[in-house]
Amino acid sequence: MTLANQLTLLRVALIPVLVLVFYLPYKWSYIASAVIFAAAAATDWLDGYLARKLNQSTAFGAFLDPVADKLMVATALVLLVGLHQNAWFTIAAAVIICREIAVSGLREWMAELGQRSSVAVSYVGKIKTTAQMAAIIVLLAFDVREFPVMESLGYLLLYVAAALTLWTMVMYLRAAWPVLMSDNHKT
C-alpha cells in the first residue's frame, strides 16, 4: 500500500477519534478536535502531493481520497450542528453536505460515460474547500461562549463556503447539462 493511501486511510481512522474527543467533558476538547480535523485536512493535501510526486497514484486512492474528505467534513459539520443549534448554521451545513452528495453522484455517473473530465475539480472548488476547512477548524477550536468573535469568523467562513458550494454545483451541472439532457443514455 502506498504512503498516499496510508495517509488517506489515516484520515478515515481519525473520524471516530474526532467524535470521541469532541464529546470529552474537558475544556480542551474543542481545540483538540480542531487539531485532529486540521491534521486530517493536512493529510488531504499531503496524500495528493505524495501520490503525484512519487508517481503512486492508484485506483484505490482515487476512489478513497474524495470519500475520506467528504466523510470527515460531513462528520465535523454534524458535530457542529449539535453545538450551533440554529437554522442558519444548519442550512449552511445541509447545503454543503447535500452538494457533496449530489456532485459525487454526478461525477460517478459522468465517469461511467467517460465524461469525468467535464466535471473535474475547479479552482473555485479549491477555494470552497479552503474556506470550508478553515470554517470548520475555527468553529471546532473555540468555545463560542468564550470567543464570540471567533464564532462570527467561523460563521462567515462557513457562509462563504456554502455560497461557493452552490456556485460550484451550478458550474458542474452546467458542464454536465448537455449529457444529462441527452437521450442517448440508459437509466
GROMACS .gro file of N, CA, C and O in nm, residues 23-136:
model
  456
   23TYR      N    1  -1.657   1.512   2.219
   23TYR     CA    2  -1.752   1.496   2.329
   23TYR      C    3  -1.687   1.474   2.465
   23TYR      O    4  -1.759   1.455   2.564
   24LEU      N    5  -1.556   1.480   2.473
   24LEU     CA    6  -1.492   1.470   2.604
   24LEU      C    7  -1.535   1.587   2.692
   24LEU      O    8  -1.548   1.700   2.643
   25PRO      N    9  -1.554   1.564   2.819
   25PRO     CA   10  -1.602   1.671   2.908
   25PRO      C   11  -1.490   1.761   2.961
   25PRO      O   12  -1.487   1.793   3.080
   26TYR      N   13  -1.400   1.798   2.873
   26TYR     CA   14  -1.288   1.883   2.914
   26TYR      C   15  -1.287   2.009   2.830
   26TYR      O   16  -1.327   2.008   2.713
   27LYS      N   17  -1.236   2.114   2.890
   27LYS     CA   18  -1.231   2.243   2.821
   27LYS      C   19  -1.144   2.236   2.695
   27LYS      O   20  -1.173   2.302   2.595
   28TRP      N   21  -1.042   2.154   2.695
   28TRP     CA   22  -0.950   2.145   2.582
   28TRP      C   23  -1.003   2.059   2.468
   28TRP      O   24  -0.940   2.048   2.364
   29SER      N   25  -1.121   1.999   2.486
   29SER     CA   26  -1.172   1.910   2.380
   29SER      C   27  -1.199   1.985   2.249
   29SER      O   28  -1.183   1.929   2.141
   30TYR      N   29  -1.237   2.113   2.258
   30TYR     CA   30  -1.262   2.190   2.135
   30TYR      C   31  -1.134   2.208   2.056
   30TYR      O   32  -1.129   2.181   1.935
   31ILE      N   33  -1.029   2.254   2.121
   31ILE     CA   34  -0.904   2.278   2.049
   31ILE      C   35  -0.844   2.145   2.000
   31ILE      O   36  -0.790   2.139   1.891
   32ALA      N   37  -0.857   2.040   2.080
   32ALA     CA   38  -0.807   1.909   2.037
   32ALA      C   39  -0.883   1.859   1.913
   32ALA      O   40  -0.822   1.804   1.820
   33SER      N   41  -1.014   1.881   1.911
   33SER     CA   42  -1.094   1.844   1.794
   33SER      C   43  -1.049   1.921   1.670
   33SER      O   44  -1.038   1.864   1.561
   34ALA      N   45  -1.021   2.048   1.689
   34ALA     CA   46  -0.975   2.131   1.577
   34ALA      C   47  -0.838   2.082   1.527
   34ALA      O   48  -0.814   2.079   1.406
   35VAL      N   49  -0.751   2.043   1.618
   35VAL     CA   50  -0.619   1.993   1.579
   35VAL      C   51  -0.634   1.862   1.500
   35VAL      O   52  -0.568   1.842   1.397
   36ILE      N   53  -0.721   1.774   1.545
   36ILE     CA   54  -0.745   1.648   1.474
   36ILE      C   55  -0.800   1.677   1.334
   36ILE      O   56  -0.754   1.620   1.235
   37PHE      N   57  -0.896   1.767   1.326
   37PHE     CA   58  -0.953   1.800   1.194
   37PHE      C   59  -0.847   1.866   1.105
   37PHE      O   60  -0.838   1.834   0.987
   38ALA      N   61  -0.767   1.955   1.162
   38ALA     CA   62  -0.662   2.022   1.084
   38ALA      C   63  -0.560   1.920   1.034
   38ALA      O   64  -0.512   1.929   0.920
   39ALA      N   65  -0.526   1.822   1.118
   39ALA     CA   66  -0.433   1.717   1.076
   39ALA      C   67  -0.493   1.637   0.960
   39ALA      O   68  -0.424   1.605   0.862
   40ALA      N   69  -0.621   1.608   0.969
   40ALA     CA   70  -0.689   1.536   0.860
   40ALA      C   71  -0.688   1.619   0.733
   40ALA      O   72  -0.663   1.568   0.623
   41ALA      N   73  -0.715   1.748   0.747
   41ALA     CA   74  -0.713   1.838   0.629
   41ALA      C   75  -0.573   1.842   0.568
   41ALA      O   76  -0.560   1.844   0.445
   42ALA      N   77  -0.471   1.842   0.653
   42ALA     CA   78  -0.333   1.843   0.601
   42ALA      C   79  -0.302   1.714   0.527
   42ALA      O   80  -0.234   1.717   0.424
   43THR      N   81  -0.352   1.601   0.577
   43THR     CA   82  -0.326   1.475   0.506
   43THR      C   83  -0.397   1.474   0.370
   43THR      O   84  -0.350   1.408   0.278
   44ASP      N   85  -0.508   1.545   0.361
   44ASP     CA   86  -0.577   1.556   0.232
   44ASP      C   87  -0.484   1.618   0.128
   44ASP      O   88  -0.472   1.568   0.016
   45TRP      N   89  -0.420   1.727   0.166
   45TRP     CA   90  -0.326   1.791   0.074
   45TRP      C   91  -0.204   1.701   0.052
   45TRP      O   92  -0.161   1.681  -0.061
   46LEU      N   93  -0.149   1.647   0.162
   46LEU     CA   94  -0.025   1.571   0.155
   46LEU      C   95  -0.039   1.442   0.075
   46LEU      O   96   0.051   1.408  -0.003
   47ASP      N   97  -0.149   1.371   0.090
   47ASP     CA   98  -0.161   1.245   0.016
   47ASP      C   99  -0.167   1.269  -0.134
   47ASP      O  100  -0.106   1.194  -0.212
   48GLY      N  101  -0.236   1.374  -0.176
   48GLY     CA  102  -0.239   1.406  -0.319
   48GLY      C  103  -0.102   1.447  -0.371
   48GLY      O  104  -0.059   1.406  -0.479
   49TYR      N  105  -0.033   1.528  -0.292
   49TYR     CA  106   0.101   1.573  -0.330
   49TYR      C  107   0.195   1.452  -0.344
   49TYR      O  108   0.267   1.440  -0.444
   50LEU      N  109   0.194   1.363  -0.245
   50LEU     CA  110   0.283   1.247  -0.248
   50LEU      C  111   0.248   1.152  -0.363
   50LEU      O  112   0.339   1.098  -0.429
   51ALA      N  113   0.120   1.132  -0.387
   51ALA     CA  114   0.080   1.044  -0.497
   51ALA      C  115   0.133   1.095  -0.630
   51ALA      O  116   0.182   1.017  -0.713
   52ARG      N  117   0.126   1.228  -0.650
   52ARG     CA  118   0.178   1.285  -0.775
   52ARG      C  119   0.330   1.287  -0.777
   52ARG      O  120   0.392   1.247  -0.876
   53LYS      N  121   0.391   1.330  -0.669
   53LYS     CA  122   0.537   1.345  -0.662
   53LYS      C  123   0.609   1.210  -0.673
   53LYS      O  124   0.711   1.200  -0.739
   54LEU      N  125   0.555   1.110  -0.606
   54LEU     CA  126   0.618   0.978  -0.606
   54LEU      C  127   0.561   0.886  -0.714
   54LEU      O  128   0.596   0.768  -0.719
   55ASN      N  129   0.475   0.941  -0.797
   55ASN     CA  130   0.410   0.864  -0.904
   55ASN      C  131   0.343   0.738  -0.846
   55ASN      O  132   0.364   0.628  -0.895
   56GLN      N  133   0.265   0.759  -0.740
   56GLN     CA  134   0.199   0.649  -0.670
   56GLN      C  135   0.047   0.659  -0.677
   56GLN      O  136  -0.022   0.613  -0.587
   57SER      N  137  -0.003   0.718  -0.781
   57SER     CA  138  -0.149   0.727  -0.795
   57SER      C  139  -0.204   0.587  -0.818
   57SER      O  140  -0.151   0.509  -0.896
   58THR      N  141  -0.312   0.556  -0.746
   58THR     CA  142  -0.376   0.425  -0.758
   58THR      C  143  -0.526   0.442  -0.773
   58THR      O  144  -0.581   0.546  -0.735
   59ALA      N  145  -0.589   0.340  -0.826
   59ALA     CA  146  -0.735   0.342  -0.839
   59ALA      C  147  -0.799   0.348  -0.700
   59ALA      O  148  -0.896   0.421  -0.678
   60PHE      N  149  -0.742   0.276  -0.604
   60PHE     CA  150  -0.793   0.277  -0.467
   60PHE      C  151  -0.784   0.418  -0.408
   60PHE      O  152  -0.879   0.467  -0.348
   61GLY      N  153  -0.673   0.484  -0.427
   61GLY     CA  154  -0.654   0.619  -0.377
   61GLY      C  155  -0.748   0.718  -0.444
   61GLY      O  156  -0.805   0.806  -0.379
   62ALA      N  157  -0.766   0.703  -0.576
   62ALA     CA  158  -0.855   0.793  -0.650
   62ALA      C  159  -0.999   0.777  -0.600
   62ALA      O  160  -1.076   0.875  -0.597
   63PHE      N  161  -1.036   0.656  -0.559
   63PHE     CA  162  -1.169   0.633  -0.503
   63PHE      C  163  -1.179   0.685  -0.360
   63PHE      O  164  -1.271   0.758  -0.325
   64LEU      N  165  -1.082   0.645  -0.275
   64LEU     CA  166  -1.095   0.670  -0.132
   64LEU      C  167  -1.069   0.815  -0.092
   64LEU      O  168  -1.131   0.865   0.002
   65ASP      N  169  -0.980   0.885  -0.161
   65ASP     CA  170  -0.945   1.022  -0.122
   65ASP      C  171  -1.068   1.113  -0.114
   65ASP      O  172  -1.092   1.174  -0.010
   66PRO      N  173  -1.148   1.125  -0.220
   66PRO     CA  174  -1.264   1.214  -0.208
   66PRO      C  175  -1.368   1.163  -0.108
   66PRO      O  176  -1.436   1.242  -0.043
   67VAL      N  177  -1.379   1.032  -0.093
   67VAL     CA  178  -1.473   0.976   0.004
   67VAL      C  179  -1.428   1.014   0.146
   67VAL      O  180  -1.509   1.057   0.228
   68ALA      N  181  -1.299   0.999   0.174
   68ALA     CA  182  -1.246   1.033   0.306
   68ALA      C  183  -1.269   1.180   0.338
   68ALA      O  184  -1.307   1.215   0.450
   69ASP      N  185  -1.248   1.266   0.238
   69ASP     CA  186  -1.271   1.410   0.258
   69ASP      C  187  -1.415   1.437   0.297
   69ASP      O  188  -1.443   1.510   0.393
   70LYS      N  189  -1.506   1.380   0.222
   70LYS     CA  190  -1.647   1.406   0.244
   70LYS      C  191  -1.694   1.348   0.378
   70LYS      O  192  -1.775   1.410   0.448
   71LEU      N  193  -1.643   1.231   0.415
   71LEU     CA  194  -1.679   1.172   0.544
   71LEU      C  195  -1.631   1.259   0.660
   71LEU      O  196  -1.705   1.282   0.756
   72MET      N  197  -1.509   1.308   0.651
   72MET     CA  198  -1.454   1.392   0.759
   72MET      C  199  -1.531   1.523   0.770
   72MET      O  200  -1.568   1.566   0.879
   73VAL      N  201  -1.556   1.588   0.655
   73VAL     CA  202  -1.628   1.716   0.657
   73VAL      C  203  -1.771   1.697   0.707
   73VAL      O  204  -1.819   1.773   0.791
   74ALA      N  205  -1.840   1.596   0.656
   74ALA     CA  206  -1.979   1.572   0.699
   74ALA      C  207  -1.985   1.542   0.849
   74ALA      O  208  -2.073   1.594   0.919
   75THR      N  209  -1.892   1.462   0.899
   75THR     CA  210  -1.890   1.431   1.041
   75THR      C  211  -1.869   1.558   1.124
   75THR      O  212  -1.941   1.583   1.222
   76ALA      N  213  -1.772   1.639   1.085
   76ALA     CA  214  -1.744   1.764   1.158
   76ALA      C  215  -1.865   1.857   1.155
   76ALA      O  216  -1.900   1.917   1.257
   77LEU      N  217  -1.930   1.868   1.040
   77LEU     CA  218  -2.047   1.956   1.031
   77LEU      C  219  -2.162   1.906   1.118
   77LEU      O  220  -2.231   1.985   1.181
   78VAL      N  221  -2.182   1.775   1.122
   78VAL     CA  222  -2.287   1.720   1.207
   78VAL      C  223  -2.257   1.749   1.354
   78VAL      O  224  -2.346   1.788   1.430
   79LEU      N  225  -2.131   1.733   1.395
   79LEU     CA  226  -2.093   1.767   1.532
   79LEU      C  227  -2.122   1.914   1.561
   79LEU      O  228  -2.176   1.948   1.667
   80LEU      N  229  -2.086   1.999   1.468
   80LEU     CA  230  -2.104   2.143   1.488
   80LEU      C  231  -2.251   2.185   1.487
   80LEU      O  232  -2.289   2.279   1.556
   81VAL      N  233  -2.334   2.117   1.409
   81VAL     CA  234  -2.478   2.147   1.410
   81VAL      C  235  -2.533   2.124   1.550
   81VAL      O  236  -2.618   2.200   1.598
   82GLY      N  237  -2.485   2.021   1.619
   82GLY     CA  238  -2.528   1.996   1.755
   82GLY      C  239  -2.486   2.106   1.851
   82GLY      O  240  -2.554   2.134   1.949
   83LEU      N  241  -2.373   2.169   1.822
   83LEU     CA  242  -2.321   2.275   1.907
   83LEU      C  243  -2.384   2.411   1.874
   83LEU      O  244  -2.413   2.490   1.963
   84HIS      N  245  -2.406   2.436   1.747
   84HIS     CA  246  -2.462   2.564   1.699
   84HIS      C  247  -2.605   2.539   1.655
   84HIS      O  248  -2.633   2.531   1.536
   85GLN      N  249  -2.692   2.525   1.747
   85GLN     CA  250  -2.829   2.485   1.716
   85GLN      C  251  -2.911   2.605   1.670
   85GLN      O  252  -2.989   2.662   1.746
   86ASN      N  253  -2.894   2.641   1.543
   86ASN     CA  254  -2.978   2.745   1.485
   86ASN      C  255  -2.998   2.715   1.337
   86ASN      O  256  -2.921   2.641   1.276
   87ALA      N  257  -3.102   2.771   1.283
   87ALA     CA  258  -3.139   2.741   1.145
   87ALA      C  259  -3.033   2.784   1.045
   87ALA      O  260  -3.006   2.713   0.948
   88TRP      N  261  -2.971   2.900   1.065
   88TRP     CA  262  -2.874   2.950   0.967
   88TRP      C  263  -2.753   2.859   0.958
   88TRP      O  264  -2.702   2.834   0.849
   89PHE      N  265  -2.705   2.812   1.071
   89PHE     CA  266  -2.591   2.720   1.069
   89PHE      C  267  -2.631   2.589   1.004
   89PHE      O  268  -2.559   2.535   0.919
   90THR      N  269  -2.747   2.536   1.044
   90THR     CA  270  -2.793   2.407   0.992
   90THR      C  271  -2.816   2.413   0.842
   90THR      O  272  -2.782   2.319   0.770
   91ILE      N  273  -2.872   2.522   0.793
   91ILE     CA  274  -2.894   2.536   0.648
   91ILE      C  275  -2.760   2.534   0.575
   91ILE      O  276  -2.745   2.463   0.474
   92ALA      N  277  -2.663   2.610   0.623
   92ALA     CA  278  -2.531   2.614   0.557
   92ALA      C  279  -2.467   2.475   0.558
   92ALA      O  280  -2.413   2.429   0.456
   93ALA      N  281  -2.474   2.405   0.672
   93ALA     CA  282  -2.417   2.271   0.680
   93ALA      C  283  -2.490   2.175   0.587
   93ALA      O  284  -2.426   2.093   0.517
   94ALA      N  285  -2.623   2.183   0.582
   94ALA     CA  286  -2.700   2.095   0.494
   94ALA      C  287  -2.669   2.123   0.348
   94ALA      O  288  -2.658   2.029   0.267
   95VAL      N  289  -2.654   2.250   0.310
   95VAL     CA  290  -2.618   2.284   0.172
   95VAL      C  291  -2.486   2.218   0.135
   95VAL      O  292  -2.472   2.158   0.028
   96ILE      N  293  -2.388   2.228   0.224
   96ILE     CA  294  -2.256   2.171   0.195
   96ILE      C  295  -2.264   2.020   0.182
   96ILE      O  296  -2.213   1.962   0.085
   97ILE      N  297  -2.329   1.954   0.277
   97ILE     CA  298  -2.337   1.808   0.274
   97ILE      C  299  -2.418   1.760   0.153
   97ILE      O  300  -2.376   1.667   0.081
   98CYS      N  301  -2.532   1.822   0.126
   98CYS     CA  302  -2.615   1.781   0.011
   98CYS      C  303  -2.543   1.802  -0.121
   98CYS      O  304  -2.550   1.717  -0.210
   99ARG      N  305  -2.472   1.913  -0.134
   99ARG     CA  306  -2.396   1.939  -0.257
   99ARG      C  307  -2.291   1.832  -0.277
   99ARG      O  308  -2.269   1.784  -0.388
  100GLU      N  309  -2.221   1.795  -0.169
  100GLU     CA  310  -2.115   1.694  -0.182
  100GLU      C  311  -2.173   1.562  -0.231
  100GLU      O  312  -2.114   1.497  -0.317
  101ILE      N  313  -2.288   1.524  -0.179
  101ILE     CA  314  -2.352   1.400  -0.224
  101ILE      C  315  -2.393   1.412  -0.370
  101ILE      O  316  -2.368   1.323  -0.452
  102ALA      N  317  -2.457   1.524  -0.406
  102ALA     CA  318  -2.504   1.542  -0.544
  102ALA      C  319  -2.389   1.545  -0.643
  102ALA      O  320  -2.394   1.479  -0.748
  103VAL      N  321  -2.285   1.620  -0.613
  103VAL     CA  322  -2.173   1.631  -0.706
  103VAL      C  323  -2.096   1.499  -0.715
  103VAL      O  324  -2.051   1.461  -0.822
  104SER      N  325  -2.086   1.427  -0.604
  104SER     CA  326  -2.021   1.295  -0.608
  104SER      C  327  -2.098   1.201  -0.700
  104SER      O  328  -2.038   1.129  -0.781
  105GLY      N  329  -2.230   1.202  -0.687
  105GLY     CA  330  -2.311   1.120  -0.775
  105GLY      C  331  -2.298   1.161  -0.920
  105GLY      O  332  -2.287   1.077  -1.011
  106LEU      N  333  -2.296   1.292  -0.945
  106LEU     CA  334  -2.280   1.343  -1.081
  106LEU      C  335  -2.146   1.299  -1.138
  106LEU      O  336  -2.138   1.252  -1.253
  107ARG      N  337  -2.040   1.313  -1.060
  107ARG     CA  338  -1.907   1.273  -1.108
  107ARG      C  339  -1.900   1.124  -1.138
  107ARG      O  340  -1.840   1.082  -1.236
  108GLU      N  341  -1.960   1.045  -1.051
  108GLU     CA  342  -1.961   0.900  -1.073
  108GLU      C  343  -2.034   0.866  -1.203
  108GLU      O  344  -1.986   0.786  -1.284
  109TRP      N  345  -2.149   0.926  -1.222
  109TRP     CA  346  -2.227   0.899  -1.342
  109TRP      C  347  -2.153   0.945  -1.468
  109TRP      O  348  -2.147   0.875  -1.567
  110MET      N  349  -2.094   1.065  -1.460
  110MET     CA  350  -2.018   1.117  -1.575
  110MET      C  351  -1.896   1.029  -1.604
  110MET      O  352  -1.860   1.009  -1.720
  111ALA      N  353  -1.834   0.976  -1.500
  111ALA     CA  354  -1.719   0.887  -1.520
  111ALA      C  355  -1.762   0.760  -1.593
  111ALA      O  356  -1.689   0.710  -1.680
  112GLU      N  357  -1.880   0.708  -1.559
  112GLU     CA  358  -1.931   0.589  -1.628
  112GLU      C  359  -1.949   0.615  -1.777
  112GLU      O  360  -1.938   0.524  -1.858
  113LEU      N  361  -1.977   0.740  -1.811
  113LEU     CA  362  -1.998   0.778  -1.951
  113LEU      C  363  -1.869   0.823  -2.018
  113LEU      O  364  -1.871   0.864  -2.134
  114GLY      N  365  -1.759   0.819  -1.945
  114GLY     CA  366  -1.631   0.866  -1.999
  114GLY      C  367  -1.622   1.017  -2.006
  114GLY      O  368  -1.541   1.071  -2.081
  115GLN      N  369  -1.702   1.087  -1.929
  115GLN     CA  370  -1.707   1.233  -1.931
  115GLN      C  371  -1.660   1.295  -1.799
  115GLN      O  372  -1.692   1.410  -1.771
  116ARG      N  373  -1.584   1.222  -1.720
  116ARG     CA  374  -1.543   1.269  -1.586
  116ARG      C  375  -1.470   1.403  -1.592
  116ARG      O  376  -1.487   1.488  -1.506
  117SER      N  377  -1.392   1.424  -1.696
  117SER     CA  378  -1.311   1.548  -1.704
  117SER      C  379  -1.399   1.672  -1.715
  117SER      O  380  -1.356   1.781  -1.677
  118SER      N  381  -1.521   1.658  -1.764
  118SER     CA  382  -1.608   1.775  -1.776
  118SER      C  383  -1.660   1.824  -1.641
  118SER      O  384  -1.709   1.935  -1.631
  119VAL      N  385  -1.647   1.740  -1.537
  119VAL     CA  386  -1.687   1.781  -1.403
  119VAL      C  387  -1.570   1.765  -1.305
  119VAL      O  388  -1.588   1.735  -1.188
  120ALA      N  389  -1.451   1.789  -1.354
  120ALA     CA  390  -1.332   1.783  -1.269
  120ALA      C  391  -1.333   1.900  -1.172
  120ALA      O  392  -1.399   2.002  -1.194
  121VAL      N  393  -1.257   1.884  -1.064
  121VAL     CA  394  -1.250   1.989  -0.961
  121VAL      C  395  -1.198   2.118  -1.024
  121VAL      O  396  -1.100   2.118  -1.097
  122SER      N  397  -1.266   2.228  -0.994
  122SER     CA  398  -1.229   2.357  -1.049
  122SER      C  399  -1.148   2.437  -0.945
  122SER      O  400  -1.142   2.402  -0.827
  123TYR      N  401  -1.093   2.548  -0.988
  123TYR     CA  402  -1.020   2.637  -0.898
  123TYR      C  403  -1.114   2.693  -0.792
  123TYR      O  404  -1.077   2.702  -0.675
  124VAL      N  405  -1.236   2.727  -0.831
  124VAL     CA  406  -1.334   2.776  -0.735
  124VAL      C  407  -1.364   2.668  -0.632
  124VAL      O  408  -1.382   2.696  -0.513
  125GLY      N  409  -1.365   2.543  -0.675
  125GLY     CA  410  -1.385   2.431  -0.583
  125GLY      C  411  -1.275   2.422  -0.479
  125GLY      O  412  -1.300   2.391  -0.363
  126LYS      N  413  -1.154   2.452  -0.520
  126LYS     CA  414  -1.041   2.452  -0.425
  126LYS      C  415  -1.055   2.565  -0.323
  126LYS      O  416  -1.027   2.548  -0.205
  127ILE      N  417  -1.102   2.680  -0.369
  127ILE     CA  418  -1.126   2.792  -0.277
  127ILE      C  419  -1.237   2.755  -0.179
  127ILE      O  420  -1.229   2.782  -0.059
  128LYS      N  421  -1.342   2.692  -0.231
  128LYS     CA  422  -1.453   2.645  -0.146
  128LYS      C  423  -1.402   2.550  -0.039
  128LYS      O  424  -1.435   2.564   0.078
  129THR      N  425  -1.319   2.457  -0.078
  129THR     CA  426  -1.266   2.361   0.017
  129THR      C  427  -1.182   2.430   0.124
  129THR      O  428  -1.193   2.399   0.243
  130THR      N  429  -1.101   2.527   0.083
  130THR     CA  430  -1.019   2.602   0.179
  130THR      C  431  -1.106   2.677   0.279
  130THR      O  432  -1.082   2.671   0.401
  131ALA      N  433  -1.209   2.746   0.230
  131ALA     CA  434  -1.300   2.820   0.320
  131ALA      C  435  -1.373   2.724   0.413
  131ALA      O  436  -1.389   2.752   0.533
  132GLN      N  437  -1.414   2.612   0.361
  132GLN     CA  438  -1.486   2.511   0.438
  132GLN      C  439  -1.397   2.455   0.550
  132GLN      O  440  -1.439   2.446   0.665
  133MET      N  441  -1.274   2.418   0.514
  133MET     CA  442  -1.181   2.363   0.614
  133MET      C  443  -1.149   2.468   0.721
  133MET      O  444  -1.148   2.437   0.840
  134ALA      N  445  -1.124   2.591   0.678
  134ALA     CA  446  -1.093   2.698   0.774
  134ALA      C  447  -1.212   2.723   0.867
  134ALA      O  448  -1.195   2.737   0.989
  135ALA      N  449  -1.333   2.724   0.812
  135ALA     CA  450  -1.454   2.745   0.893
  135ALA      C  451  -1.466   2.636   0.998
  135ALA      O  452  -1.490   2.664   1.117
  136ILE      N  453  -1.450   2.513   0.957
  136ILE     CA  454  -1.466   2.401   1.050
  136ILE      C  455  -1.359   2.405   1.159
  136ILE      O  456  -1.388   2.386   1.277
   0.00000   0.00000   0.00000
